[in-house]
Amino acid sequence: MSGSQFGIIGLGTMGRNLALNIESRGVRVAVWNLESQWVADFLRDHPGNFEGTTTFEAFVAALDRPRRIMMMIPAGKPVDATIDKLTPLLDRGDIVIDGGNSWFEDTERREAALRAKGMHFVGCGVSGGEEGARFGPSLMPGGPAEAWPAISNVLEAIAARTEAGPCVTHVGPGGSGHFVKMVHNGIEYGDMQLIAESWDVMRRGLGMSAPETADVFEDWNKGSLESFLTELTAQVCRVMDKETGAPLVDMVLDKAGQKGTGRWSTQVALDLGISVPTIAAALDARGLSSLKEERLEAARSLKGPDPAKALTAFGPPDSVQDVVGDLRDALYAARICVYAQGMALIRAGSDRYKWNVNLAEIGRIWKGGCIIRARLLDQVRQAFTAQPALTNLLLDPALGDAVEGAQDGWRRTIGRAVAAGLPLPAHVTAMSYFDSYRSQRLPQNLTQAQRDAFGAHTYERTDRPGAVHSDWS
């Protein structure tokens, strides 16, 4: 029997399903897991073209050269520990792929270390969850260009496919793949929060039942808001709890978790001087949600608008369709803004690290397989295809017109929610981002005057160049 053409390290949910996906494409796969019993269980449950191994020596020996190895293990120290044990067994030209959510600067460090040994290291973002891993994820590999021809046939075979091709591309050198995946997750945080806020307006503002909100999301998914997350939301809102008979979503404690990649997006944005307020608002919302006990106490002592009067902000029952129509426009405009923030962050990272990331290609590979796949990505791709140097999606004529056309309903939605005491942090920050970006003049002239007044930080005048300091007393 010939050797294995691809290796998977880690048989957790993602690794196991990627191995099955690869094997289903006619590729013999060698597998290894820290717990040897997992390997035995996997081979028992999935009799196929697999080779199970219990040591790294056996794993490496099972692979044809150049060896192609993908790690699907937790980010951080486990990745470094695995590399340290694996690389002494490898040869020049072998390729190690990290498919976890690693910090992109760690990927840059690892890529340089393996390059010095004549090996290739690829940081590959993987999106799509368990189902995507099994049947077609969106893949974002970054690393040395010379490694791409050796792995492209497998990655293209297992990736999701749309009419635009397989949802994978060589993103760029170094840590570019993990950087793009990080931003993908930041956009995901923002979009999920925007959807949750829209749902809250329907539930608490309009008094709609969970199944009624599902009807709305299903209708929205037939138009400009079509996306995996819109479809999933409709599905979630229809499920009933078998124990209580109530909507299952209502039985879920309102404390949202996070794994860190969304937070990384905001940290990097600060370092690069890029504004991503909607992503940051989504993180803040999750943080506040975790303070459940404090919020219960605050609800007893801090009063907002009278609930009965607050509902009048949404008008009489016959205006429900108008409110829902405005809410649809609000979600569409805000979604464009969160994509604009994310793509601006990728461009800034690409410029800083000289990765030369093709943003039109990123829009293409996100069209299928990944969590943020959406109809909007067709317009994102078209925008960067027409103007590769486009600095912000809001400057694309079609997307700019779309936000302008939706803004009246967006503003009415925010006004109603504020009057009713319903929090819309992501929507509000998205609108402020839009309003700030389109403003010829912002109040930061006062900010800079204050800085000069208390700290002699100087400022620039509007009528001539150069830094000056004034006596403000």
Tab-separated table of C-alpha atoms in Angstrom:
chain	number	residue	atom	x	y	z
A	1	MET	CA	0.000	0.000	0.000
A	2	SER	CA	1.293	3.476	-0.840
A	3	GLY	CA	1.913	6.019	1.871
A	4	SER	CA	-0.507	8.668	3.055
A	5	GLN	CA	-0.654	11.898	1.086
A	6	PHE	CA	-1.822	14.117	3.926
A	7	GLY	CA	-1.591	14.111	7.716
A	8	ILE	CA	-3.939	15.447	10.397
A	9	ILE	CA	-2.765	16.071	13.965
A	10	GLY	CA	-5.687	16.418	16.376
A	11	LEU	CA	-8.971	14.533	16.117
A	12	GLY	CA	-11.248	16.955	17.894
A	13	THR	CA	-14.394	18.189	16.185
A	14	MET	CA	-12.631	20.195	13.480
A	15	GLY	CA	-9.697	17.840	12.915
A	16	ARG	CA	-11.880	14.762	12.719
A	17	ASN	CA	-14.214	16.320	10.180
A	18	LEU	CA	-11.412	17.750	8.061
A	19	ALA	CA	-9.817	14.293	7.945
A	20	LEU	CA	-13.122	12.820	6.747
A	21	ASN	CA	-13.473	15.596	4.175
A	22	ILE	CA	-9.962	15.043	2.807
A	23	GLU	CA	-10.341	11.261	2.680
A	24	SER	CA	-13.636	11.599	0.818
A	25	ARG	CA	-11.709	13.320	-2.007
A	26	GLY	CA	-9.625	10.207	-2.643
A	27	VAL	CA	-6.666	11.178	-0.462
A	28	ARG	CA	-5.158	8.701	1.996
A	29	VAL	CA	-4.880	10.427	5.392
A	30	ALA	CA	-2.585	9.646	8.311
A	31	VAL	CA	-4.011	10.689	11.685
A	32	TRP	CA	-2.517	11.237	15.129
A	33	ASN	CA	-3.983	12.388	18.438
A	34	LEU	CA	-2.487	12.986	21.862
A	35	GLU	CA	-4.908	10.444	23.333
A	36	SER	CA	-4.240	7.246	21.388
A	37	GLN	CA	-7.711	5.921	22.182
A	38	TRP	CA	-9.166	8.721	20.067
A	39	VAL	CA	-7.245	7.345	17.078
A	40	ALA	CA	-8.588	3.843	17.702
A	41	ASP	CA	-12.132	5.151	18.097
A	42	PHE	CA	-11.835	7.203	14.916
A	43	LEU	CA	-10.623	4.241	12.853
A	44	ARG	CA	-13.385	2.051	14.320
A	45	ASP	CA	-16.119	4.589	13.553
A	46	HIS	CA	-14.774	5.589	10.135
A	47	PRO	CA	-13.360	2.615	8.261
A	48	GLY	CA	-11.806	4.214	5.225
A	49	ASN	CA	-8.532	5.179	3.619
A	50	PHE	CA	-6.900	6.227	6.883
A	51	GLU	CA	-3.688	5.269	8.629
A	52	GLY	CA	-3.798	5.586	12.392
A	53	THR	CA	-0.595	6.328	14.296
A	54	THR	CA	0.233	6.647	17.991
A	55	THR	CA	3.695	8.241	17.808
A	56	PHE	CA	5.076	11.155	15.837
A	57	GLU	CA	7.747	8.864	14.435
A	58	ALA	CA	5.128	6.538	12.973
A	59	PHE	CA	3.034	9.481	11.811
A	60	VAL	CA	5.898	11.092	9.910
A	61	ALA	CA	7.004	7.747	8.458
A	62	ALA	CA	3.480	7.158	7.119
A	63	LEU	CA	3.545	10.275	4.923
A	64	ASP	CA	4.755	10.629	1.359
A	65	ARG	CA	7.257	13.409	0.715
A	66	PRO	CA	7.032	16.298	0.662
A	67	ARG	CA	5.040	15.723	3.810
A	68	ARG	CA	1.879	17.774	4.194
A	69	ILE	CA	0.765	17.969	7.819
A	70	MET	CA	-2.147	19.967	9.236
A	71	MET	CA	-2.425	20.638	12.962
A	72	MET	CA	-5.951	21.059	14.319
A	73	ILE	CA	-5.052	21.691	17.962
A	74	PRO	CA	-5.597	24.536	20.474
A	75	ALA	CA	-3.671	27.733	19.754
A	76	GLY	CA	-0.740	28.858	21.837
A	77	LYS	CA	1.689	26.601	23.694
A	78	PRO	CA	0.287	23.321	22.262
A	79	VAL	CA	1.225	24.485	18.746
A	80	ASP	CA	4.798	25.349	19.738
A	81	ALA	CA	5.168	22.095	21.686
A	82	THR	CA	3.953	20.073	18.704
A	83	ILE	CA	6.283	21.888	16.303
A	84	ASP	CA	9.228	21.259	18.631
A	85	LYS	CA	8.514	17.525	18.675
A	86	LEU	CA	7.673	17.257	14.995
A	87	THR	CA	10.338	19.251	13.152
A	88	PRO	CA	13.347	17.065	14.152
A	89	LEU	CA	11.602	14.241	12.277
A	90	LEU	CA	10.914	16.243	9.120
A	91	ASP	CA	12.988	16.987	6.026
A	92	ARG	CA	13.617	20.072	3.940
A	93	GLY	CA	10.589	20.978	1.841
A	94	ASP	CA	8.057	19.433	4.235
A	95	ILE	CA	4.992	21.573	5.018
A	96	VAL	CA	3.363	22.113	8.410
A	97	ILE	CA	-0.041	23.806	8.438
A	98	ASP	CA	-1.629	25.334	11.541
A	99	GLY	CA	-5.407	25.260	11.090
A	100	GLY	CA	-6.262	26.684	14.513
A	101	ASN	CA	-7.102	30.253	15.494
A	102	SER	CA	-3.528	31.296	16.234
A	103	TRP	CA	-2.329	34.819	16.939
A	104	PHE	CA	-0.916	36.020	13.616
A	105	GLU	CA	2.365	37.256	15.102
A	106	ASP	CA	2.962	33.755	16.498
A	107	THR	CA	2.443	32.478	12.967
A	108	GLU	CA	4.988	34.974	11.643
A	109	ARG	CA	7.508	33.764	14.247
A	110	ARG	CA	6.893	30.085	13.498
A	111	GLU	CA	7.086	30.604	9.749
A	112	ALA	CA	10.488	32.291	10.092
A	113	ALA	CA	11.785	29.520	12.369
A	114	LEU	CA	10.796	26.709	10.009
A	115	ARG	CA	12.022	28.619	6.969
A	116	ALA	CA	15.465	28.715	8.574
A	117	LYS	CA	15.345	24.907	8.687
A	118	GLY	CA	14.308	24.609	5.048
A	119	MET	CA	10.696	23.749	5.881
A	120	HIS	CA	7.450	25.557	5.169
A	121	PHE	CA	4.943	26.767	7.761
A	122	VAL	CA	1.435	27.779	6.704
A	123	GLY	CA	-1.032	29.555	9.003
A	124	CYS	CA	-4.470	28.647	7.667
A	125	GLY	CA	-7.705	30.175	8.886
A	126	VAL	CA	-10.583	27.679	8.777
A	127	SER	CA	-14.193	28.834	9.016
A	128	GLY	CA	-17.474	27.006	8.826
A	129	GLY	CA	-17.683	25.081	12.068
A	130	GLU	CA	-18.230	21.341	12.254
A	131	GLU	CA	-20.409	21.117	9.147
A	132	GLY	CA	-18.068	23.283	7.133
A	133	ALA	CA	-15.042	21.206	8.097
A	134	ARG	CA	-16.826	18.051	6.978
A	135	PHE	CA	-18.438	19.228	3.760
A	136	GLY	CA	-16.640	22.413	2.702
A	137	PRO	CA	-15.110	25.230	4.780
A	138	SER	CA	-13.745	28.587	3.763
A	139	LEU	CA	-9.961	28.348	4.002
A	140	MET	CA	-7.507	31.239	4.421
A	141	PRO	CA	-3.945	29.895	4.094
A	142	GLY	CA	-1.035	32.278	4.430
A	143	GLY	CA	2.661	31.521	4.280
A	144	PRO	CA	5.428	31.007	1.736
A	145	ALA	CA	4.224	31.189	-1.857
A	146	GLU	CA	6.374	28.200	-2.812
A	147	ALA	CA	4.349	25.972	-0.456
A	148	TRP	CA	1.022	26.791	-2.092
A	149	PRO	CA	1.385	24.576	-5.224
A	150	ALA	CA	2.090	21.578	-2.984
A	151	ILE	CA	-1.080	21.977	-0.887
A	152	SER	CA	-3.487	23.733	-3.241
A	153	ASN	CA	-4.916	20.550	-4.780
A	154	VAL	CA	-6.074	19.223	-1.395
A	155	LEU	CA	-7.290	22.555	-0.006
A	156	GLU	CA	-9.183	23.398	-3.188
A	157	ALA	CA	-10.762	19.932	-3.195
A	158	ILE	CA	-12.096	20.190	0.382
A	159	ALA	CA	-13.145	23.862	0.341
A	160	ALA	CA	-16.700	25.041	-0.130
A	161	ARG	CA	-17.550	25.962	-3.703
A	162	THR	CA	-19.651	28.752	-5.193
A	163	GLU	CA	-20.141	29.886	-8.758
A	164	ALA	CA	-16.950	31.914	-8.206
A	165	GLY	CA	-14.847	28.801	-7.501
A	166	PRO	CA	-13.421	27.058	-4.432
A	167	CYS	CA	-13.518	29.151	-1.257
A	168	VAL	CA	-9.768	29.150	-0.725
A	169	THR	CA	-6.888	31.284	-1.943
A	170	HIS	CA	-3.272	31.875	-1.019
A	171	VAL	CA	-3.874	34.954	1.127
A	172	GLY	CA	-0.271	36.084	1.306
A	173	PRO	CA	3.015	35.511	3.159
A	174	GLY	CA	3.694	35.158	6.877
A	175	GLY	CA	0.753	35.430	9.233
A	176	SER	CA	-1.645	36.931	6.682
A	177	GLY	CA	-3.979	33.914	6.695
A	178	HIS	CA	-4.494	33.984	10.439
A	179	PHE	CA	-4.831	37.783	10.346
A	180	VAL	CA	-7.651	37.530	7.798
A	181	LYS	CA	-9.348	34.797	9.854
A	182	MET	CA	-9.070	37.018	12.935
A	183	VAL	CA	-10.834	39.851	11.112
A	184	HIS	CA	-13.428	37.404	9.771
A	185	ASN	CA	-14.268	36.557	13.383
A	186	GLY	CA	-14.417	40.236	14.314
A	187	ILE	CA	-16.952	40.859	11.530
A	188	GLU	CA	-18.822	37.782	12.755
A	189	TYR	CA	-19.049	39.269	16.264
A	190	GLY	CA	-20.388	42.540	14.861
A	191	ASP	CA	-22.954	40.923	12.583
A	192	MET	CA	-24.218	38.603	15.318
A	193	GLN	CA	-24.694	41.559	17.671
A	194	LEU	CA	-26.546	43.560	15.001
A	195	ILE	CA	-28.884	40.615	14.444
A	196	ALA	CA	-29.432	40.151	18.189
A	197	GLU	CA	-30.306	43.820	18.597
A	198	SER	CA	-32.742	43.637	15.679
A	199	TRP	CA	-34.358	40.580	17.263
A	200	ASP	CA	-34.632	42.430	20.595
A	201	VAL	CA	-36.508	45.266	18.905
A	202	MET	CA	-39.010	42.756	17.550
A	203	ARG	CA	-39.335	40.828	20.816
A	204	ARG	CA	-39.380	43.608	23.401
A	205	GLY	CA	-40.242	46.601	21.264
A	206	LEU	CA	-43.001	45.051	19.169
A	207	GLY	CA	-43.955	42.190	21.482
A	208	MET	CA	-43.552	39.592	18.726
A	209	SER	CA	-43.259	35.891	19.566
A	210	ALA	CA	-40.093	33.976	18.737
A	211	PRO	CA	-41.799	32.131	15.834
A	212	GLU	CA	-43.041	35.473	14.488
A	213	THR	CA	-39.475	36.795	14.511
A	214	ALA	CA	-38.443	33.624	12.658
A	215	ASP	CA	-40.946	34.538	9.930
A	216	VAL	CA	-39.310	37.954	9.607
A	217	PHE	CA	-35.801	36.566	9.387
A	218	GLU	CA	-36.911	34.010	6.798
A	219	ASP	CA	-38.399	36.810	4.719
A	220	TRP	CA	-35.241	38.925	5.101
A	221	ASN	CA	-33.142	35.978	3.979
A	222	LYS	CA	-34.804	36.134	0.548
A	223	GLY	CA	-33.382	39.582	-0.189
A	224	SER	CA	-30.364	41.790	0.450
A	225	LEU	CA	-29.919	40.379	3.974
A	226	GLU	CA	-29.477	36.813	2.744
A	227	SER	CA	-26.732	35.187	4.795
A	228	PHE	CA	-25.896	32.112	6.819
A	229	LEU	CA	-26.454	34.023	10.078
A	230	THR	CA	-29.856	35.365	8.975
A	231	GLU	CA	-30.935	31.856	7.979
A	232	LEU	CA	-29.573	30.368	11.197
A	233	THR	CA	-31.394	32.956	13.300
A	234	ALA	CA	-34.725	32.017	11.728
A	235	GLN	CA	-33.976	28.373	12.443
A	236	VAL	CA	-33.012	29.040	16.072
A	237	CYS	CA	-36.144	31.097	16.740
A	238	ARG	CA	-38.411	28.238	15.613
A	239	VAL	CA	-37.095	25.562	17.989
A	240	MET	CA	-39.320	24.819	20.983
A	241	ASP	CA	-38.016	23.564	24.326
A	242	LYS	CA	-39.126	19.977	24.904
A	243	GLU	CA	-39.150	20.481	28.681
A	244	THR	CA	-41.234	23.648	28.948
A	245	GLY	CA	-42.897	24.042	25.571
A	246	ALA	CA	-41.498	27.585	25.394
A	247	PRO	CA	-39.222	28.814	22.598
A	248	LEU	CA	-35.836	27.292	23.333
A	249	VAL	CA	-34.069	30.596	22.681
A	250	ASP	CA	-35.990	32.087	25.625
A	251	MET	CA	-34.607	29.370	27.902
A	252	VAL	CA	-30.985	30.276	27.069
A	253	LEU	CA	-29.273	32.390	29.741
A	254	ASP	CA	-28.358	35.778	28.295
A	255	LYS	CA	-24.600	35.454	28.896
A	256	ALA	CA	-22.560	35.226	25.691
A	257	GLY	CA	-19.077	33.735	25.609
A	258	GLN	CA	-16.092	34.521	23.419
A	259	LYS	CA	-12.837	32.804	22.470
A	260	GLY	CA	-10.545	35.770	21.883
A	261	THR	CA	-10.263	36.362	18.139
A	262	GLY	CA	-12.846	39.145	18.208
A	263	ARG	CA	-10.921	40.843	21.001
A	264	TRP	CA	-7.706	40.504	18.988
A	265	SER	CA	-9.369	42.386	16.128
A	266	THR	CA	-10.002	45.423	18.315
A	267	GLN	CA	-6.510	45.298	19.809
A	268	VAL	CA	-4.858	45.177	16.390
A	269	ALA	CA	-7.157	47.919	15.116
A	270	LEU	CA	-5.948	50.187	17.929
A	271	ASP	CA	-2.328	49.388	17.059
A	272	LEU	CA	-2.921	50.139	13.373
A	273	GLY	CA	-5.048	53.238	13.975
A	274	ILE	CA	-8.151	51.765	12.316
A	275	SER	CA	-11.644	52.463	13.655
A	276	VAL	CA	-13.736	49.314	14.240
A	277	PRO	CA	-16.375	50.641	16.671
A	278	THR	CA	-19.095	48.133	15.777
A	279	ILE	CA	-16.813	45.168	16.399
A	280	ALA	CA	-15.749	46.770	19.685
A	281	ALA	CA	-19.399	47.364	20.623
A	282	ALA	CA	-20.163	43.699	20.015
A	283	LEU	CA	-17.344	42.738	22.377
A	284	ASP	CA	-18.604	45.199	24.991
A	285	ALA	CA	-22.110	43.779	24.649
A	286	ARG	CA	-20.853	40.274	25.351
A	287	GLY	CA	-18.866	41.600	28.288
A	288	LEU	CA	-21.907	43.327	29.777
A	289	SER	CA	-24.010	40.235	29.206
A	290	SER	CA	-21.623	38.255	31.408
A	291	LEU	CA	-22.457	40.566	34.340
A	292	LYS	CA	-25.803	38.839	34.832
A	293	GLU	CA	-25.945	39.179	38.623
A	294	GLU	CA	-24.981	42.859	38.487
A	295	ARG	CA	-27.580	43.502	35.806
A	296	LEU	CA	-30.289	41.879	37.896
A	297	GLU	CA	-29.395	44.194	40.762
A	298	ALA	CA	-29.207	47.214	38.476
A	299	ALA	CA	-32.633	46.378	37.017
A	300	ARG	CA	-34.097	46.716	40.501
A	301	SER	CA	-32.535	50.099	41.218
A	302	LEU	CA	-32.026	51.846	37.875
A	303	LYS	CA	-35.178	52.821	36.021
A	304	GLY	CA	-35.448	53.646	32.343
A	305	PRO	CA	-38.559	54.629	30.348
A	306	ASP	CA	-41.873	53.337	31.640
A	307	PRO	CA	-42.298	49.998	29.799
A	308	ALA	CA	-45.925	50.710	28.908
A	309	LYS	CA	-45.093	54.141	27.544
A	310	ALA	CA	-41.921	52.914	25.904
A	311	LEU	CA	-43.882	50.614	23.623
A	312	THR	CA	-45.642	53.656	22.177
A	313	ALA	CA	-42.306	54.537	20.562
A	314	PHE	CA	-43.027	51.745	18.101
A	315	GLY	CA	-46.481	53.025	17.238
A	316	PRO	CA	-49.891	51.331	17.082
A	317	PRO	CA	-50.275	47.697	15.983
A	318	ASP	CA	-50.979	48.626	12.371
A	319	SER	CA	-47.496	50.169	12.094
A	320	VAL	CA	-45.659	46.895	12.776
A	321	GLN	CA	-44.817	46.377	9.103
A	322	ASP	CA	-43.377	49.882	8.898
A	323	VAL	CA	-41.220	49.283	11.966
A	324	VAL	CA	-40.019	45.922	10.624
A	325	GLY	CA	-39.249	47.511	7.250
A	326	ASP	CA	-37.167	50.188	8.940
A	327	LEU	CA	-35.452	47.519	11.004
A	328	ARG	CA	-34.532	45.622	7.846
A	329	ASP	CA	-32.959	48.758	6.394
A	330	ALA	CA	-31.123	49.365	9.659
A	331	LEU	CA	-29.608	45.893	9.694
A	332	TYR	CA	-28.550	46.142	6.057
A	333	ALA	CA	-26.864	49.533	6.467
A	334	ALA	CA	-25.149	48.526	9.695
A	335	ARG	CA	-23.937	45.242	8.181
A	336	ILE	CA	-22.283	47.172	5.346
A	337	CYS	CA	-20.549	49.346	7.932
A	338	VAL	CA	-19.183	46.396	9.901
A	339	TYR	CA	-17.826	44.849	6.688
A	340	ALA	CA	-16.301	48.218	5.825
A	341	GLN	CA	-14.542	48.291	9.190
A	342	GLY	CA	-13.235	44.753	8.797
A	343	MET	CA	-11.955	45.186	5.248
A	344	ALA	CA	-10.252	48.467	6.215
A	345	LEU	CA	-8.490	46.565	9.003
A	346	ILE	CA	-7.288	43.853	6.591
A	347	ARG	CA	-5.973	46.524	4.229
A	348	ALA	CA	-4.111	48.250	7.069
A	349	GLY	CA	-2.588	44.973	8.230
A	350	SER	CA	-1.597	44.080	4.673
A	351	ASP	CA	0.051	47.472	4.209
A	352	ARG	CA	1.878	47.313	7.549
A	353	TYR	CA	3.272	43.820	7.013
A	354	LYS	CA	3.602	44.052	3.201
A	355	TRP	CA	1.390	41.018	2.577
A	356	ASN	CA	-0.320	42.368	-0.581
A	357	VAL	CA	-3.658	40.787	0.354
A	358	ASN	CA	-6.178	40.825	-2.513
A	359	LEU	CA	-9.401	42.072	-0.893
A	360	ALA	CA	-11.550	41.032	-3.866
A	361	GLU	CA	-10.273	37.475	-3.363
A	362	ILE	CA	-11.150	37.648	0.339
A	363	GLY	CA	-14.682	38.639	-0.609
A	364	ARG	CA	-14.777	35.682	-3.014
A	365	ILE	CA	-13.574	33.002	-0.583
A	366	TRP	CA	-15.963	34.230	2.130
A	367	LYS	CA	-18.958	33.688	-0.176
A	368	GLY	CA	-19.284	30.042	0.842
A	369	GLY	CA	-18.398	27.799	3.748
A	370	CYS	CA	-17.683	30.452	6.367
A	371	ILE	CA	-19.900	31.811	9.130
A	372	ILE	CA	-20.205	35.293	7.598
A	373	ARG	CA	-21.108	34.103	4.102
A	374	ALA	CA	-23.703	36.511	2.758
A	375	ARG	CA	-25.131	37.977	-0.426
A	376	LEU	CA	-23.400	41.221	0.530
A	377	LEU	CA	-20.053	39.613	-0.281
A	378	ASP	CA	-20.902	39.713	-3.986
A	379	GLN	CA	-20.929	43.502	-3.708
A	380	VAL	CA	-17.764	43.484	-1.590
A	381	ARG	CA	-15.972	41.466	-4.241
A	382	GLN	CA	-17.272	43.674	-7.039
A	383	ALA	CA	-16.191	46.803	-5.178
A	384	PHE	CA	-12.573	45.706	-4.761
A	385	THR	CA	-12.441	44.213	-8.260
A	386	ALA	CA	-13.465	47.565	-9.733
A	387	GLN	CA	-11.182	49.549	-7.391
A	388	PRO	CA	-8.379	47.399	-5.918
A	389	ALA	CA	-7.028	50.425	-4.028
A	390	LEU	CA	-10.439	51.291	-2.508
A	391	THR	CA	-9.756	52.579	1.002
A	392	ASN	CA	-13.227	52.001	2.427
A	393	LEU	CA	-16.284	50.086	1.219
A	394	LEU	CA	-18.466	53.116	1.948
A	395	LEU	CA	-16.705	54.866	-0.937
A	396	ASP	CA	-17.877	52.235	-3.400
A	397	PRO	CA	-20.709	53.915	-5.357
A	398	ALA	CA	-23.141	50.989	-5.077
A	399	LEU	CA	-22.567	50.308	-1.375
A	400	GLY	CA	-22.475	54.002	-0.507
A	401	ASP	CA	-25.820	54.474	-2.257
A	402	ALA	CA	-27.217	51.444	-0.417
A	403	VAL	CA	-26.380	52.914	2.988
A	404	GLU	CA	-27.714	56.318	2.001
A	405	GLY	CA	-30.943	54.721	0.783
A	406	ALA	CA	-31.380	52.769	4.018
A	407	GLN	CA	-30.394	55.474	6.460
A	408	ASP	CA	-33.856	56.966	7.077
A	409	GLY	CA	-35.198	53.663	8.369
A	410	TRP	CA	-31.950	53.093	10.231
A	411	ARG	CA	-32.272	56.434	12.028
A	412	ARG	CA	-35.928	55.868	12.844
A	413	THR	CA	-35.082	52.442	14.273
A	414	ILE	CA	-32.404	53.841	16.554
A	415	GLY	CA	-34.663	56.712	17.638
A	416	ARG	CA	-37.473	54.328	18.563
A	417	ALA	CA	-35.159	52.014	20.478
A	418	VAL	CA	-33.546	54.853	22.424
A	419	ALA	CA	-36.990	56.217	23.357
A	420	ALA	CA	-38.016	52.746	24.518
A	421	GLY	CA	-34.834	52.142	26.516
A	422	LEU	CA	-33.688	49.228	24.335
A	423	PRO	CA	-29.894	49.053	23.932
A	424	LEU	CA	-28.593	49.093	20.350
A	425	PRO	CA	-24.835	49.540	20.854
A	426	ALA	CA	-23.761	47.972	17.565
A	427	HIS	CA	-26.350	49.838	15.489
A	428	VAL	CA	-25.535	53.148	17.167
A	429	THR	CA	-21.782	52.766	16.685
A	430	ALA	CA	-22.265	51.716	13.062
A	431	MET	CA	-24.332	54.833	12.403
A	432	SER	CA	-21.813	57.035	14.211
A	433	TYR	CA	-19.079	55.465	12.086
A	434	PHE	CA	-21.044	56.323	8.939
A	435	ASP	CA	-21.803	59.858	10.119
A	436	SER	CA	-18.220	60.469	11.234
A	437	TYR	CA	-16.714	59.096	8.035
A	438	ARG	CA	-18.902	61.283	5.837
A	439	SER	CA	-18.339	64.472	7.908
A	440	GLN	CA	-16.117	67.178	6.455
A	441	ARG	CA	-15.496	68.536	9.941
A	442	LEU	CA	-15.494	66.747	13.295
A	443	PRO	CA	-15.292	68.216	16.824
A	444	GLN	CA	-11.762	66.947	17.367
A	445	ASN	CA	-10.534	70.492	16.718
A	446	LEU	CA	-11.800	71.152	20.267
A	447	THR	CA	-10.069	67.994	21.496
A	448	GLN	CA	-6.768	69.125	20.008
A	449	ALA	CA	-7.246	72.622	21.441
A	450	GLN	CA	-7.792	71.099	24.888
A	451	ARG	CA	-4.629	68.977	24.507
A	452	ASP	CA	-2.634	72.063	23.630
A	453	ALA	CA	-4.189	74.038	26.491
A	454	PHE	CA	-3.372	71.531	29.242
A	455	GLY	CA	-0.262	69.866	27.839
A	456	ALA	CA	1.212	72.105	25.144
A	457	HIS	CA	0.812	69.291	22.636
A	458	THR	CA	0.526	71.803	19.754
A	459	TYR	CA	-1.975	71.745	16.910
A	460	GLU	CA	-2.191	72.480	13.198
A	461	ARG	CA	-4.033	75.509	11.884
A	462	THR	CA	-6.603	75.354	9.099
A	463	ASP	CA	-5.073	78.284	7.223
A	464	ARG	CA	-1.366	77.340	7.086
A	465	PRO	CA	0.855	74.257	7.623
A	466	GLY	CA	3.006	73.542	10.635
A	467	ALA	CA	2.563	72.787	14.341
A	468	VAL	CA	1.841	75.708	16.654
A	469	HIS	CA	1.196	76.261	20.369
A	470	SER	CA	-1.062	78.966	21.782
A	471	ASP	CA	-1.698	80.532	25.172
A	472	TRP	CA	-5.277	79.514	25.987
A	473	SER	CA	-5.532	81.246	29.358
